[in-house]
Amino acid sequence: MFYFVRRGRCLDSIDLKGQPLDLDLTLGCGQAFRWRKREDGVWYGVVRDRLIELQVEGNLVYWRTYPDGGRELIVDYLRLTDDVNAANRWLSERDPHIAQLVERFHGMRLLRQDPTEALLSFVCSAANSIPRISAAIEVLASLYGELVCEKRGVCYYAFPKPERLAALEPGVLNVQGSLGFRGENLRMVAQQIVDQSEGWLLGLRNVPYACAHAELVAVRGVGPKIADCVCLFSLDKDEAVPVDTHVRQLAHRLFLPDLKAKSITNAVYRRVVDAFRERYGELAGWAQQYLFYEDLLRSRA
DNA sequence: GGTAGACCTGCAGAC
DNA sequence: CACTACAGGTCTACC
């Protein structure tokens, strides 16, 4: 029935049960940096300690992991037990513009990434472009990540552990992956993760959003934007709204006509967040992701 | 409570 | 072809 099954060994599938999932949107919208799409349409990327291959056909997601046994990992990472339809309905009722985007970007979902990887990845994103962030992370993984598997002569590596990055000489990361000034930030943040108690970051899933955000911005080198990215993309805080230049501009256009500021001060940041929270409540982060992606396409055009 | 610079690097777009 | 602007921020030093 399709190519994916004929190649190599049999694939397992998971029933989406009527919930939408579009991999192009979900893996390509900029919330994660390690996914690539093959010529044959299959998405592949390293998540934690496995290489994952994914393809959606109809109401099934076909999957394979190397090494084997990653079913739970995929269900967790893609948040397949979420009721996305309910979330989309709720958002659509509140805002016709969002309703339109829910249709246009049907199947775009938020991920549940590893918080450590998310934090370190978004530290690399400061004043950087998405292709360069991705390239830098691949370089770091190949240099300092553990080997996950080898497939057709290509080696795949896990995201580096913070211990490893923290132990590097200052300045090394500036050159590797062309991280520039972000390299030293990365090392510092990795060190601060190591200095915290075991499981600190993961534990932020179990505290309220405001609490998690406050703990993250207390890390030197982490501001409100990176903290919100970690909250939204790895800690299940669906109300988190990362405010970058795109989001500030679209908020100005859509909600805050009198917002004159050219830069994002703390006060501006709060105003934009409040505008989202007021309109979209507990799902402000989902709304942000739809609007952000629309803006991203607009600016790429 | 707000603003300007600095921080690295690569690359698109103006001369 | 040398050159400048700027990219999914954060920190610091100043008003």
PDB file of C-alpha atoms in Angstrom, chain A:
ATOM      1  CA  MET A   1       0.000   0.000   0.000  1.00  0.00           C
ATOM      2  CA  PHE A   2       2.834   2.337   0.467  1.00  0.00           C
ATOM      3  CA  TYR A   3       6.496   2.531  -0.075  1.00  0.00           C
ATOM      4  CA  PHE A   4       7.379   2.962   3.557  1.00  0.00           C
ATOM      5  CA  VAL A   5       6.254  -0.555   4.425  1.00  0.00           C
ATOM      6  CA  ARG A   6       7.924  -2.234   1.491  1.00  0.00           C
ATOM      7  CA  ARG A   7      11.351  -0.937   2.408  1.00  0.00           C
ATOM      8  CA  GLY A   8      13.051  -2.982   5.060  1.00  0.00           C
ATOM      9  CA  ARG A   9      11.267  -4.473   7.987  1.00  0.00           C
ATOM     10  CA  CYS A  10       7.679  -3.982   8.943  1.00  0.00           C
ATOM     11  CA  LEU A  11       6.607  -0.796  10.618  1.00  0.00           C
ATOM     12  CA  ASP A  12       4.468  -0.375  13.647  1.00  0.00           C
ATOM     13  CA  SER A  13       1.641   2.087  13.647  1.00  0.00           C
ATOM     14  CA  ILE A  14      -0.294   4.094  16.173  1.00  0.00           C
ATOM     15  CA  ASP A  15      -3.931   5.032  15.715  1.00  0.00           C
ATOM     16  CA  LEU A  16      -4.429   8.781  15.959  1.00  0.00           C
ATOM     17  CA  LYS A  17      -8.081   8.227  16.861  1.00  0.00           C
ATOM     18  CA  GLY A  18      -9.359  11.178  14.902  1.00  0.00           C
ATOM     19  CA  GLN A  19      -6.773  13.590  16.246  1.00  0.00           C
ATOM     20  CA  PRO A  20      -4.909  15.590  13.583  1.00  0.00           C
ATOM     21  CA  LEU A  21      -1.142  15.295  13.119  1.00  0.00           C
ATOM     22  CA  ASP A  22       0.803  16.998  10.360  1.00  0.00           C
ATOM     23  CA  LEU A  23       4.503  16.217  10.627  1.00  0.00           C
ATOM     24  CA  ASP A  24       5.615  18.909   8.174  1.00  0.00           C
ATOM     25  CA  LEU A  25       4.015  21.525  10.391  1.00  0.00           C
ATOM     26  CA  THR A  26       4.784  20.009  13.761  1.00  0.00           C
ATOM     27  CA  LEU A  27       8.426  19.164  13.125  1.00  0.00           C
ATOM     28  CA  GLY A  28       9.141  22.032  10.754  1.00  0.00           C
ATOM     29  CA  CYS A  29       7.588  24.966  12.560  1.00  0.00           C
ATOM     30  CA  GLY A  30      10.714  25.806  14.522  1.00  0.00           C
ATOM     31  CA  GLN A  31       9.961  24.327  17.936  1.00  0.00           C
ATOM     32  CA  ALA A  32      12.536  21.539  17.501  1.00  0.00           C
ATOM     33  CA  PHE A  33      15.819  21.645  15.631  1.00  0.00           C
ATOM     34  CA  ARG A  34      16.880  18.068  14.939  1.00  0.00           C
ATOM     35  CA  TRP A  35      14.320  16.826  12.432  1.00  0.00           C
ATOM     36  CA  ARG A  36      14.907  16.340   8.712  1.00  0.00           C
ATOM     37  CA  LYS A  37      12.667  15.097   5.930  1.00  0.00           C
ATOM     38  CA  ARG A  38      13.918  12.465   3.518  1.00  0.00           C
ATOM     39  CA  GLU A  39      13.237  12.412  -0.216  1.00  0.00           C
ATOM     40  CA  ASP A  40      10.608   9.726   0.296  1.00  0.00           C
ATOM     41  CA  GLY A  41       8.721  11.939   2.723  1.00  0.00           C
ATOM     42  CA  VAL A  42       9.788  10.194   5.910  1.00  0.00           C
ATOM     43  CA  TRP A  43      10.785  12.421   8.813  1.00  0.00           C
ATOM     44  CA  TYR A  44      13.749  11.316  10.905  1.00  0.00           C
ATOM     45  CA  GLY A  45      15.488  12.737  13.912  1.00  0.00           C
ATOM     46  CA  VAL A  46      17.135  11.879  17.188  1.00  0.00           C
ATOM     47  CA  VAL A  47      15.031  12.084  20.319  1.00  0.00           C
ATOM     48  CA  ARG A  48      16.755  11.275  23.581  1.00  0.00           C
ATOM     49  CA  ASP A  49      18.599   7.995  23.008  1.00  0.00           C
ATOM     50  CA  ARG A  50      16.948   6.901  19.769  1.00  0.00           C
ATOM     51  CA  LEU A  51      16.775   7.678  16.097  1.00  0.00           C
ATOM     52  CA  ILE A  52      13.121   7.933  15.110  1.00  0.00           C
ATOM     53  CA  GLU A  53      11.452   7.667  11.712  1.00  0.00           C
ATOM     54  CA  LEU A  54       7.902   8.895  11.255  1.00  0.00           C
ATOM     55  CA  GLN A  55       5.294   9.092   8.555  1.00  0.00           C
ATOM     56  CA  VAL A  56       1.594   9.841   8.727  1.00  0.00           C
ATOM     57  CA  GLU A  57      -0.877   8.091   6.424  1.00  0.00           C
ATOM     58  CA  GLY A  58      -4.550   8.739   6.947  1.00  0.00           C
ATOM     59  CA  ASN A  59      -5.341   8.299  10.589  1.00  0.00           C
ATOM     60  CA  LEU A  60      -2.213   6.324  11.442  1.00  0.00           C
ATOM     61  CA  VAL A  61       1.290   7.368  12.301  1.00  0.00           C
ATOM     62  CA  TYR A  62       3.840   4.802  11.182  1.00  0.00           C
ATOM     63  CA  TRP A  63       6.990   4.678  13.203  1.00  0.00           C
ATOM     64  CA  ARG A  64      10.299   2.913  13.678  1.00  0.00           C
ATOM     65  CA  THR A  65      13.117   3.519  16.131  1.00  0.00           C
ATOM     66  CA  TYR A  66      16.773   2.597  16.310  1.00  0.00           C
ATOM     67  CA  PRO A  67      17.354   0.942  18.666  1.00  0.00           C
ATOM     68  CA  ASP A  68      13.940  -0.742  18.835  1.00  0.00           C
ATOM     69  CA  GLY A  69      11.306  -0.198  21.430  1.00  0.00           C
ATOM     70  CA  GLY A  70      10.593   3.519  21.239  1.00  0.00           C
ATOM     71  CA  ARG A  71       6.810   3.385  21.137  1.00  0.00           C
ATOM     72  CA  GLU A  72       6.260   5.084  24.481  1.00  0.00           C
ATOM     73  CA  LEU A  73       8.879   7.663  23.594  1.00  0.00           C
ATOM     74  CA  ILE A  74       6.928   8.621  20.486  1.00  0.00           C
ATOM     75  CA  VAL A  75       3.553   8.748  22.218  1.00  0.00           C
ATOM     76  CA  ASP A  76       5.064  10.996  24.864  1.00  0.00           C
ATOM     77  CA  TYR A  77       7.096  13.218  22.528  1.00  0.00           C
ATOM     78  CA  LEU A  78       4.225  13.860  20.123  1.00  0.00           C
ATOM     79  CA  ARG A  79       1.744  14.208  22.994  1.00  0.00           C
ATOM     80  CA  LEU A  80      -0.521  11.718  21.275  1.00  0.00           C
ATOM     81  CA  THR A  81      -2.851  11.391  24.247  1.00  0.00           C
ATOM     82  CA  ASP A  82      -3.788  15.083  24.096  1.00  0.00           C
ATOM     83  CA  ASP A  83      -7.214  16.098  22.848  1.00  0.00           C
ATOM     84  CA  VAL A  84      -6.031  18.520  20.180  1.00  0.00           C
ATOM     85  CA  ASN A  85      -9.454  18.726  18.581  1.00  0.00           C
ATOM     86  CA  ALA A  86     -10.931  20.069  21.792  1.00  0.00           C
ATOM     87  CA  ALA A  87      -8.153  22.634  22.116  1.00  0.00           C
ATOM     88  CA  ASN A  88      -8.596  23.790  18.526  1.00  0.00           C
ATOM     89  CA  ARG A  89     -12.365  24.032  18.940  1.00  0.00           C
ATOM     90  CA  TRP A  90     -11.983  26.108  22.058  1.00  0.00           C
ATOM     91  CA  LEU A  91      -9.517  28.484  20.397  1.00  0.00           C
ATOM     92  CA  SER A  92     -11.593  28.740  17.224  1.00  0.00           C
ATOM     93  CA  GLU A  93     -14.673  29.760  19.159  1.00  0.00           C
ATOM     94  CA  ARG A  94     -12.780  32.592  20.751  1.00  0.00           C
ATOM     95  CA  ASP A  95     -11.174  34.053  17.632  1.00  0.00           C
ATOM     96  CA  PRO A  96     -12.150  33.736  13.947  1.00  0.00           C
ATOM     97  CA  HIS A  97      -8.606  34.544  12.846  1.00  0.00           C
ATOM     98  CA  ILE A  98      -7.276  31.636  14.871  1.00  0.00           C
ATOM     99  CA  ALA A  99     -10.096  29.472  13.526  1.00  0.00           C
ATOM    100  CA  GLN A 100      -8.810  30.188  10.064  1.00  0.00           C
ATOM    101  CA  LEU A 101      -5.242  29.264  11.046  1.00  0.00           C
ATOM    102  CA  VAL A 102      -6.425  26.073  12.728  1.00  0.00           C
ATOM    103  CA  GLU A 103      -7.821  25.069   9.332  1.00  0.00           C
ATOM    104  CA  ARG A 104      -4.824  26.233   7.351  1.00  0.00           C
ATOM    105  CA  PHE A 105      -2.299  24.592   9.660  1.00  0.00           C
ATOM    106  CA  HIS A 106      -4.417  21.590  10.522  1.00  0.00           C
ATOM    107  CA  GLY A 107      -2.377  19.095  12.497  1.00  0.00           C
ATOM    108  CA  MET A 108       0.261  21.424  13.855  1.00  0.00           C
ATOM    109  CA  ARG A 109       0.943  20.324  17.401  1.00  0.00           C
ATOM    110  CA  LEU A 110       3.112  21.252  20.313  1.00  0.00           C
ATOM    111  CA  LEU A 111       5.773  18.743  21.320  1.00  0.00           C
ATOM    112  CA  ARG A 112       6.958  17.458  24.683  1.00  0.00           C
ATOM    113  CA  GLN A 113      10.703  17.683  24.260  1.00  0.00           C
ATOM    114  CA  ASP A 114      13.403  16.891  26.743  1.00  0.00           C
ATOM    115  CA  PRO A 115      13.698  20.048  28.876  1.00  0.00           C
ATOM    116  CA  THR A 116      17.487  19.970  29.065  1.00  0.00           C
ATOM    117  CA  GLU A 117      17.811  19.724  25.312  1.00  0.00           C
ATOM    118  CA  ALA A 118      15.200  22.433  24.825  1.00  0.00           C
ATOM    119  CA  LEU A 119      16.918  24.804  27.227  1.00  0.00           C
ATOM    120  CA  LEU A 120      20.371  24.338  25.719  1.00  0.00           C
ATOM    121  CA  SER A 121      19.027  24.491  22.164  1.00  0.00           C
ATOM    122  CA  PHE A 122      17.196  27.757  22.687  1.00  0.00           C
ATOM    123  CA  VAL A 123      20.262  29.293  24.307  1.00  0.00           C
ATOM    124  CA  CYS A 124      21.846  28.796  20.877  1.00  0.00           C
ATOM    125  CA  SER A 125      18.908  30.556  19.232  1.00  0.00           C
ATOM    126  CA  ALA A 126      19.655  34.055  20.536  1.00  0.00           C
ATOM    127  CA  ALA A 127      19.810  36.470  17.582  1.00  0.00           C
ATOM    128  CA  ASN A 128      20.414  33.519  15.280  1.00  0.00           C
ATOM    129  CA  SER A 129      18.645  32.022  12.286  1.00  0.00           C
ATOM    130  CA  ILE A 130      16.902  28.666  12.322  1.00  0.00           C
ATOM    131  CA  PRO A 131      19.131  26.915   9.738  1.00  0.00           C
ATOM    132  CA  ARG A 132      22.224  28.003  11.623  1.00  0.00           C
ATOM    133  CA  ILE A 133      20.807  26.840  14.943  1.00  0.00           C
ATOM    134  CA  SER A 134      20.090  23.414  13.452  1.00  0.00           C
ATOM    135  CA  ALA A 135      23.532  23.150  11.898  1.00  0.00           C
ATOM    136  CA  ALA A 136      25.247  24.150  15.136  1.00  0.00           C
ATOM    137  CA  ILE A 137      23.315  21.582  17.151  1.00  0.00           C
ATOM    138  CA  GLU A 138      24.240  18.797  14.714  1.00  0.00           C
ATOM    139  CA  VAL A 139      27.908  19.741  15.060  1.00  0.00           C
ATOM    140  CA  LEU A 140      27.660  19.703  18.842  1.00  0.00           C
ATOM    141  CA  ALA A 141      25.874  16.340  18.849  1.00  0.00           C
ATOM    142  CA  SER A 142      28.490  14.743  16.611  1.00  0.00           C
ATOM    143  CA  LEU A 143      31.324  16.098  18.767  1.00  0.00           C
ATOM    144  CA  TYR A 144      29.935  15.588  22.263  1.00  0.00           C
ATOM    145  CA  GLY A 145      26.812  13.438  22.039  1.00  0.00           C
ATOM    146  CA  GLU A 146      26.713   9.698  22.597  1.00  0.00           C
ATOM    147  CA  LEU A 147      26.359   7.452  19.567  1.00  0.00           C
ATOM    148  CA  VAL A 148      22.734   6.402  19.197  1.00  0.00           C
ATOM    149  CA  CYS A 149      23.017   4.165  16.163  1.00  0.00           C
ATOM    150  CA  GLU A 150      24.700   3.688  12.843  1.00  0.00           C
ATOM    151  CA  LYS A 151      22.565   3.257   9.771  1.00  0.00           C
ATOM    152  CA  ARG A 152      23.835   2.864   6.211  1.00  0.00           C
ATOM    153  CA  GLY A 153      27.207   4.135   7.305  1.00  0.00           C
ATOM    154  CA  VAL A 154      25.799   7.284   8.878  1.00  0.00           C
ATOM    155  CA  CYS A 155      26.226   7.827  12.596  1.00  0.00           C
ATOM    156  CA  TYR A 156      23.512   9.461  14.674  1.00  0.00           C
ATOM    157  CA  TYR A 157      24.272  11.123  17.973  1.00  0.00           C
ATOM    158  CA  ALA A 158      22.228  12.119  21.006  1.00  0.00           C
ATOM    159  CA  PHE A 159      22.074  15.705  22.180  1.00  0.00           C
ATOM    160  CA  PRO A 160      25.144  16.330  24.363  1.00  0.00           C
ATOM    161  CA  LYS A 161      24.751  15.951  28.098  1.00  0.00           C
ATOM    162  CA  PRO A 162      25.208  19.189  30.061  1.00  0.00           C
ATOM    163  CA  GLU A 163      28.078  17.624  32.039  1.00  0.00           C
ATOM    164  CA  ARG A 164      30.013  17.246  28.842  1.00  0.00           C
ATOM    165  CA  LEU A 165      29.406  20.801  27.633  1.00  0.00           C
ATOM    166  CA  ALA A 166      30.095  22.315  31.041  1.00  0.00           C
ATOM    167  CA  ALA A 167      33.498  20.630  31.186  1.00  0.00           C
ATOM    168  CA  LEU A 168      34.778  22.218  27.980  1.00  0.00           C
ATOM    169  CA  GLU A 169      37.380  24.940  27.926  1.00  0.00           C
ATOM    170  CA  PRO A 170      35.889  28.430  27.627  1.00  0.00           C
ATOM    171  CA  GLY A 171      35.903  29.601  24.051  1.00  0.00           C
ATOM    172  CA  VAL A 172      35.858  26.178  22.423  1.00  0.00           C
ATOM    173  CA  LEU A 173      32.145  26.350  21.655  1.00  0.00           C
ATOM    174  CA  ASN A 174      32.411  29.773  20.066  1.00  0.00           C
ATOM    175  CA  VAL A 175      34.189  28.211  17.129  1.00  0.00           C
ATOM    176  CA  GLN A 176      32.488  24.839  16.983  1.00  0.00           C
ATOM    177  CA  GLY A 177      29.202  25.134  15.178  1.00  0.00           C
ATOM    178  CA  SER A 178      29.932  28.822  14.630  1.00  0.00           C
ATOM    179  CA  LEU A 179      28.104  29.635  17.810  1.00  0.00           C
ATOM    180  CA  GLY A 180      29.993  32.842  18.419  1.00  0.00           C
ATOM    181  CA  PHE A 181      29.082  34.569  21.661  1.00  0.00           C
ATOM    182  CA  ARG A 182      26.343  31.989  22.236  1.00  0.00           C
ATOM    183  CA  GLY A 183      29.029  29.378  22.842  1.00  0.00           C
ATOM    184  CA  GLU A 184      30.053  30.784  26.198  1.00  0.00           C
ATOM    185  CA  ASN A 185      26.416  31.226  27.175  1.00  0.00           C
ATOM    186  CA  LEU A 186      25.807  27.589  26.334  1.00  0.00           C
ATOM    187  CA  ARG A 187      28.677  26.409  28.517  1.00  0.00           C
ATOM    188  CA  MET A 188      27.530  28.589  31.409  1.00  0.00           C
ATOM    189  CA  VAL A 189      23.945  27.403  31.244  1.00  0.00           C
ATOM    190  CA  ALA A 190      25.095  23.775  31.005  1.00  0.00           C
ATOM    191  CA  GLN A 191      27.186  24.333  34.146  1.00  0.00           C
ATOM    192  CA  GLN A 192      24.222  25.783  35.989  1.00  0.00           C
ATOM    193  CA  ILE A 193      22.078  22.780  35.057  1.00  0.00           C
ATOM    194  CA  VAL A 194      24.773  20.505  36.445  1.00  0.00           C
ATOM    195  CA  ASP A 195      24.921  22.575  39.634  1.00  0.00           C
ATOM    196  CA  GLN A 196      21.218  22.082  40.271  1.00  0.00           C
ATOM    197  CA  SER A 197      19.894  18.964  41.936  1.00  0.00           C
ATOM    198  CA  GLU A 198      19.232  15.920  39.782  1.00  0.00           C
ATOM    199  CA  GLY A 199      15.864  16.121  38.079  1.00  0.00           C
ATOM    200  CA  TRP A 200      15.421  19.817  38.788  1.00  0.00           C
ATOM    201  CA  LEU A 201      14.514  20.742  35.235  1.00  0.00           C
ATOM    202  CA  LEU A 202      12.188  17.798  34.658  1.00  0.00           C
ATOM    203  CA  GLY A 203      10.548  18.545  37.995  1.00  0.00           C
ATOM    204  CA  LEU A 204       9.369  21.882  36.641  1.00  0.00           C
ATOM    205  CA  ARG A 205       6.659  19.942  34.796  1.00  0.00           C
ATOM    206  CA  ASN A 206       4.962  19.484  38.136  1.00  0.00           C
ATOM    207  CA  VAL A 207       4.899  23.108  39.268  1.00  0.00           C
ATOM    208  CA  PRO A 208       2.694  25.960  38.004  1.00  0.00           C
ATOM    209  CA  TYR A 209       3.789  27.919  34.949  1.00  0.00           C
ATOM    210  CA  ALA A 210       4.751  31.085  36.843  1.00  0.00           C
ATOM    211  CA  CYS A 211       6.950  29.046  39.135  1.00  0.00           C
ATOM    212  CA  ALA A 212       8.721  27.215  36.330  1.00  0.00           C
ATOM    213  CA  HIS A 213       9.279  30.436  34.411  1.00  0.00           C
ATOM    214  CA  ALA A 214      10.723  32.170  37.472  1.00  0.00           C
ATOM    215  CA  GLU A 215      13.180  29.339  38.086  1.00  0.00           C
ATOM    216  CA  LEU A 216      14.319  29.380  34.480  1.00  0.00           C
ATOM    217  CA  VAL A 217      14.964  33.122  34.225  1.00  0.00           C
ATOM    218  CA  ALA A 218      17.004  32.846  37.402  1.00  0.00           C
ATOM    219  CA  VAL A 219      19.544  30.937  35.320  1.00  0.00           C
ATOM    220  CA  ARG A 220      22.233  33.311  34.078  1.00  0.00           C
ATOM    221  CA  GLY A 221      22.022  33.603  30.297  1.00  0.00           C
ATOM    222  CA  VAL A 222      18.321  32.725  30.244  1.00  0.00           C
ATOM    223  CA  GLY A 223      15.845  35.534  29.698  1.00  0.00           C
ATOM    224  CA  PRO A 224      12.061  35.496  29.475  1.00  0.00           C
ATOM    225  CA  LYS A 225      11.939  34.380  25.843  1.00  0.00           C
ATOM    226  CA  ILE A 226      14.096  31.292  26.226  1.00  0.00           C
ATOM    227  CA  ALA A 227      12.316  30.452  29.482  1.00  0.00           C
ATOM    228  CA  ASP A 228       8.961  30.539  27.713  1.00  0.00           C
ATOM    229  CA  CYS A 229      10.262  28.351  24.881  1.00  0.00           C
ATOM    230  CA  VAL A 230      11.321  25.737  27.415  1.00  0.00           C
ATOM    231  CA  CYS A 231       7.981  26.011  29.217  1.00  0.00           C
ATOM    232  CA  LEU A 232       5.919  25.651  26.041  1.00  0.00           C
ATOM    233  CA  PHE A 233       7.938  23.079  24.112  1.00  0.00           C
ATOM    234  CA  SER A 234       9.103  20.800  26.903  1.00  0.00           C
ATOM    235  CA  LEU A 235       7.248  21.419  30.156  1.00  0.00           C
ATOM    236  CA  ASP A 236       3.584  21.175  29.113  1.00  0.00           C
ATOM    237  CA  LYS A 237       2.935  24.833  29.963  1.00  0.00           C
ATOM    238  CA  ASP A 238       0.416  25.524  27.223  1.00  0.00           C
ATOM    239  CA  GLU A 239      -0.182  29.051  28.487  1.00  0.00           C
ATOM    240  CA  ALA A 240       3.455  30.099  27.907  1.00  0.00           C
ATOM    241  CA  VAL A 241       3.986  32.698  25.172  1.00  0.00           C
ATOM    242  CA  PRO A 242       7.547  33.155  23.902  1.00  0.00           C
ATOM    243  CA  VAL A 243       7.786  36.761  22.684  1.00  0.00           C
ATOM    244  CA  ASP A 244      10.399  37.283  20.006  1.00  0.00           C
ATOM    245  CA  THR A 245      10.595  39.966  17.341  1.00  0.00           C
ATOM    246  CA  HIS A 246       7.988  38.174  15.191  1.00  0.00           C
ATOM    247  CA  VAL A 247       5.507  37.825  18.027  1.00  0.00           C
ATOM    248  CA  ARG A 248       6.019  41.399  19.167  1.00  0.00           C
ATOM    249  CA  GLN A 249       5.270  42.663  15.674  1.00  0.00           C
ATOM    250  CA  LEU A 250       2.201  40.553  15.118  1.00  0.00           C
ATOM    251  CA  ALA A 251       0.884  41.445  18.570  1.00  0.00           C
ATOM    252  CA  HIS A 252       1.329  45.089  17.649  1.00  0.00           C
ATOM    253  CA  ARG A 253      -0.547  44.528  14.406  1.00  0.00           C
ATOM    254  CA  LEU A 254      -3.378  42.447  15.838  1.00  0.00           C
ATOM    255  CA  PHE A 255      -3.900  43.402  19.470  1.00  0.00           C
ATOM    256  CA  LEU A 256      -1.838  46.406  20.532  1.00  0.00           C
ATOM    257  CA  PRO A 257      -1.969  49.195  17.952  1.00  0.00           C
ATOM    258  CA  ASP A 258      -0.465  51.666  20.392  1.00  0.00           C
ATOM    259  CA  LEU A 259       2.583  49.534  21.152  1.00  0.00           C
ATOM    260  CA  LYS A 260       5.330  51.773  19.858  1.00  0.00           C
ATOM    261  CA  ALA A 261       8.402  50.056  21.270  1.00  0.00           C
ATOM    262  CA  LYS A 262      11.055  48.947  18.854  1.00  0.00           C
ATOM    263  CA  SER A 263      12.769  46.651  21.309  1.00  0.00           C
ATOM    264  CA  ILE A 264      11.447  44.114  23.765  1.00  0.00           C
ATOM    265  CA  THR A 265      11.854  45.478  27.271  1.00  0.00           C
ATOM    266  CA  ASN A 266      10.467  43.590  30.232  1.00  0.00           C
ATOM    267  CA  ALA A 267       7.425  45.829  30.234  1.00  0.00           C
ATOM    268  CA  VAL A 268       6.765  45.273  26.531  1.00  0.00           C
ATOM    269  CA  TYR A 269       7.244  41.562  27.001  1.00  0.00           C
ATOM    270  CA  ARG A 270       4.656  41.531  29.754  1.00  0.00           C
ATOM    271  CA  ARG A 271       2.181  43.562  27.745  1.00  0.00           C
ATOM    272  CA  VAL A 272       2.355  41.149  24.827  1.00  0.00           C
ATOM    273  CA  VAL A 273       2.047  38.127  27.094  1.00  0.00           C
ATOM    274  CA  ASP A 274      -0.931  39.674  28.872  1.00  0.00           C
ATOM    275  CA  ALA A 275      -2.639  40.390  25.547  1.00  0.00           C
ATOM    276  CA  PHE A 276      -2.310  36.724  24.576  1.00  0.00           C
ATOM    277  CA  ARG A 277      -3.350  35.445  27.991  1.00  0.00           C
ATOM    278  CA  GLU A 278      -6.399  37.694  28.039  1.00  0.00           C
ATOM    279  CA  ARG A 279      -7.576  36.359  24.666  1.00  0.00           C
ATOM    280  CA  TYR A 280      -6.525  32.750  24.736  1.00  0.00           C
ATOM    281  CA  GLY A 281      -6.156  31.927  28.430  1.00  0.00           C
ATOM    282  CA  GLU A 282      -4.650  28.556  29.253  1.00  0.00           C
ATOM    283  CA  LEU A 283      -4.027  27.857  25.568  1.00  0.00           C
ATOM    284  CA  ALA A 284      -2.213  31.106  24.791  1.00  0.00           C
ATOM    285  CA  GLY A 285       0.850  29.139  23.739  1.00  0.00           C
ATOM    286  CA  TRP A 286      -1.071  27.243  21.060  1.00  0.00           C
ATOM    287  CA  ALA A 287      -2.451  30.504  19.701  1.00  0.00           C
ATOM    288  CA  GLN A 288       1.057  31.953  19.699  1.00  0.00           C
ATOM    289  CA  GLN A 289       2.341  28.991  17.712  1.00  0.00           C
ATOM    290  CA  TYR A 290      -0.320  29.352  15.007  1.00  0.00           C
ATOM    291  CA  LEU A 291       0.223  33.099  14.707  1.00  0.00           C
ATOM    292  CA  PHE A 292       3.994  32.761  14.845  1.00  0.00           C
ATOM    293  CA  TYR A 293       4.044  30.249  12.031  1.00  0.00           C
ATOM    294  CA  GLU A 294       1.783  32.372   9.864  1.00  0.00           C
ATOM    295  CA  ASP A 295       4.170  35.256  10.406  1.00  0.00           C
ATOM    296  CA  LEU A 296       7.190  33.085   9.658  1.00  0.00           C
ATOM    297  CA  LEU A 297       5.729  32.039   6.299  1.00  0.00           C
ATOM    298  CA  ARG A 298       4.860  35.627   5.531  1.00  0.00           C
ATOM    299  CA  SER A 299       8.412  36.791   6.218  1.00  0.00           C
ATOM    300  CA  ARG A 300       9.924  33.937   4.202  1.00  0.00           C
ATOM    301  CA  ALA A 301       7.763  34.760   1.204  1.00  0.00           C
TER     302      ALA A 301
END
